[in-house]
Amino acid sequence: MRDPAALTELVDLRLEPAEGPAAASPGAHPTLILKDSPMPAHLLSIPAVAAALDVDRRTVYRFIAAGELPVVDLRTGAGRSRVRVPVAGLEEFITSRSVTAPQPRR
């Protein structure tokens, strides 16, 4: 198991203004960038998703089992599967979980 602190050396979470269809909702959306790489990551490991959401990796697996997070299985043989979460799926998950602040009572 990787040390979560070591993940911060590999992945940079940035909040950038929303573009395209996401621009209809106010605020920024997360963009995960692999450090030492000019391109955004397209598939994220479970520990990277857990770090981005600030939850335990077991919680990420529960979201996957519930069908809330999509995965790509990179199985290369009869051994364990190696799943990754598409960045677009993580962004959609975050958007679906976003809530607006309640209006103050007068």
Short mmCIF file of C-alpha atoms in Angstrom, two decimals:
data_model
loop_
_atom_site.label_atom_id
_atom_site.label_comp_id
_atom_site.label_asym_id
_atom_site.label_seq_id
_atom_site.Cartn_x
_atom_site.Cartn_y
_atom_site.Cartn_z
CA MET A 1 0.00 0.00 0.00
CA ARG A 2 1.32 3.42 -0.94
CA ASP A 3 1.76 6.15 1.60
CA PRO A 4 -0.91 8.86 0.99
CA ALA A 5 1.76 11.52 1.50
CA ALA A 6 3.71 9.99 -1.39
CA LEU A 7 0.67 10.52 -3.64
CA THR A 8 0.95 14.27 -3.22
CA GLU A 9 4.36 13.98 -4.85
CA LEU A 10 2.74 12.32 -7.90
CA VAL A 11 -0.65 14.04 -8.26
CA ASP A 12 -1.58 17.70 -8.12
CA LEU A 13 -5.26 18.59 -7.59
CA ARG A 14 -6.17 21.95 -9.11
CA LEU A 15 -9.46 23.78 -9.12
CA GLU A 16 -10.02 25.41 -12.49
CA PRO A 17 -12.99 27.40 -13.86
CA ALA A 18 -15.62 25.16 -15.38
CA GLU A 19 -15.85 25.08 -19.16
CA GLY A 20 -18.38 23.65 -21.59
CA PRO A 21 -21.55 22.07 -20.16
CA ALA A 22 -20.11 22.27 -16.64
CA ALA A 23 -19.93 26.06 -16.99
CA ALA A 24 -23.67 26.26 -16.35
CA SER A 25 -23.01 25.49 -12.70
CA PRO A 26 -21.02 28.10 -10.78
CA GLY A 27 -17.62 27.41 -9.32
CA ALA A 28 -14.62 25.40 -10.30
CA HIS A 29 -14.12 21.74 -11.07
CA PRO A 30 -11.17 19.60 -10.01
CA THR A 31 -8.42 18.75 -12.46
CA LEU A 32 -5.91 16.12 -11.49
CA ILE A 33 -2.49 16.65 -13.07
CA LEU A 34 0.34 14.13 -12.88
CA LYS A 35 3.36 16.04 -11.63
CA ASP A 36 6.31 16.08 -14.04
CA SER A 37 3.81 15.66 -16.89
CA PRO A 38 2.26 18.44 -18.97
CA MET A 39 -0.89 16.36 -19.62
CA PRO A 40 -3.77 15.71 -17.24
CA ALA A 41 -4.18 12.16 -16.01
CA HIS A 42 -7.02 10.35 -17.81
CA LEU A 43 -7.19 7.31 -15.51
CA LEU A 44 -6.64 7.55 -11.77
CA SER A 45 -5.64 4.88 -9.31
CA ILE A 46 -7.85 4.17 -6.32
CA PRO A 47 -5.40 5.86 -3.90
CA ALA A 48 -5.31 8.97 -6.13
CA VAL A 49 -9.13 9.13 -6.15
CA ALA A 50 -9.18 8.65 -2.38
CA ALA A 51 -6.66 11.49 -1.98
CA ALA A 52 -8.69 13.77 -4.28
CA LEU A 53 -11.89 13.11 -2.31
CA ASP A 54 -10.10 13.10 1.06
CA VAL A 55 -11.58 9.71 1.96
CA ASP A 56 -10.20 6.26 2.67
CA ARG A 57 -9.66 3.96 -0.31
CA ARG A 58 -12.27 1.57 1.11
CA THR A 59 -14.82 4.36 0.70
CA VAL A 60 -13.83 4.65 -2.98
CA TYR A 61 -14.39 0.90 -3.39
CA ARG A 62 -17.86 1.30 -1.80
CA PHE A 63 -18.70 4.06 -4.32
CA ILE A 64 -17.57 1.72 -7.11
CA ALA A 65 -19.60 -1.23 -5.74
CA ALA A 66 -22.68 1.02 -5.52
CA GLY A 67 -22.22 2.01 -9.17
CA GLU A 68 -21.55 5.65 -8.32
CA LEU A 69 -18.00 5.69 -9.72
CA PRO A 70 -17.15 4.12 -13.09
CA VAL A 71 -13.99 2.04 -13.47
CA VAL A 72 -11.77 0.72 -16.21
CA ASP A 73 -10.38 -2.77 -15.54
CA LEU A 74 -6.76 -3.10 -16.69
CA ARG A 75 -6.56 -6.81 -15.96
CA THR A 76 -3.54 -8.33 -17.68
CA GLY A 77 -4.05 -11.94 -16.74
CA ALA A 78 -5.72 -14.31 -14.32
CA GLY A 79 -4.42 -12.37 -11.30
CA ARG A 80 -6.04 -9.52 -9.47
CA SER A 81 -7.78 -6.90 -11.50
CA ARG A 82 -6.25 -3.43 -11.65
CA VAL A 83 -9.01 -0.86 -11.79
CA ARG A 84 -8.69 2.82 -12.59
CA VAL A 85 -11.26 5.59 -12.40
CA PRO A 86 -11.62 7.86 -15.45
CA VAL A 87 -11.16 11.54 -14.57
CA ALA A 88 -14.44 12.36 -16.34
CA GLY A 89 -16.21 9.83 -14.09
CA LEU A 90 -14.69 11.38 -10.97
CA GLU A 91 -15.72 14.87 -12.11
CA GLU A 92 -19.27 13.66 -12.80
CA PHE A 93 -19.38 12.00 -9.35
CA ILE A 94 -18.28 15.24 -7.67
CA THR A 95 -20.81 17.27 -9.67
CA SER A 96 -23.62 14.85 -8.76
CA ARG A 97 -22.72 15.19 -5.08
CA SER A 98 -22.50 19.00 -5.08
CA VAL A 99 -25.05 20.80 -2.96
CA THR A 100 -26.00 24.44 -2.77
CA ALA A 101 -25.92 26.34 0.46
CA PRO A 102 -29.33 26.73 2.09
CA GLN A 103 -30.91 30.17 1.87
CA PRO A 104 -30.78 32.04 5.18
CA ARG A 105 -34.12 32.42 6.94
CA ARG A 106 -35.47 35.90 7.36
#
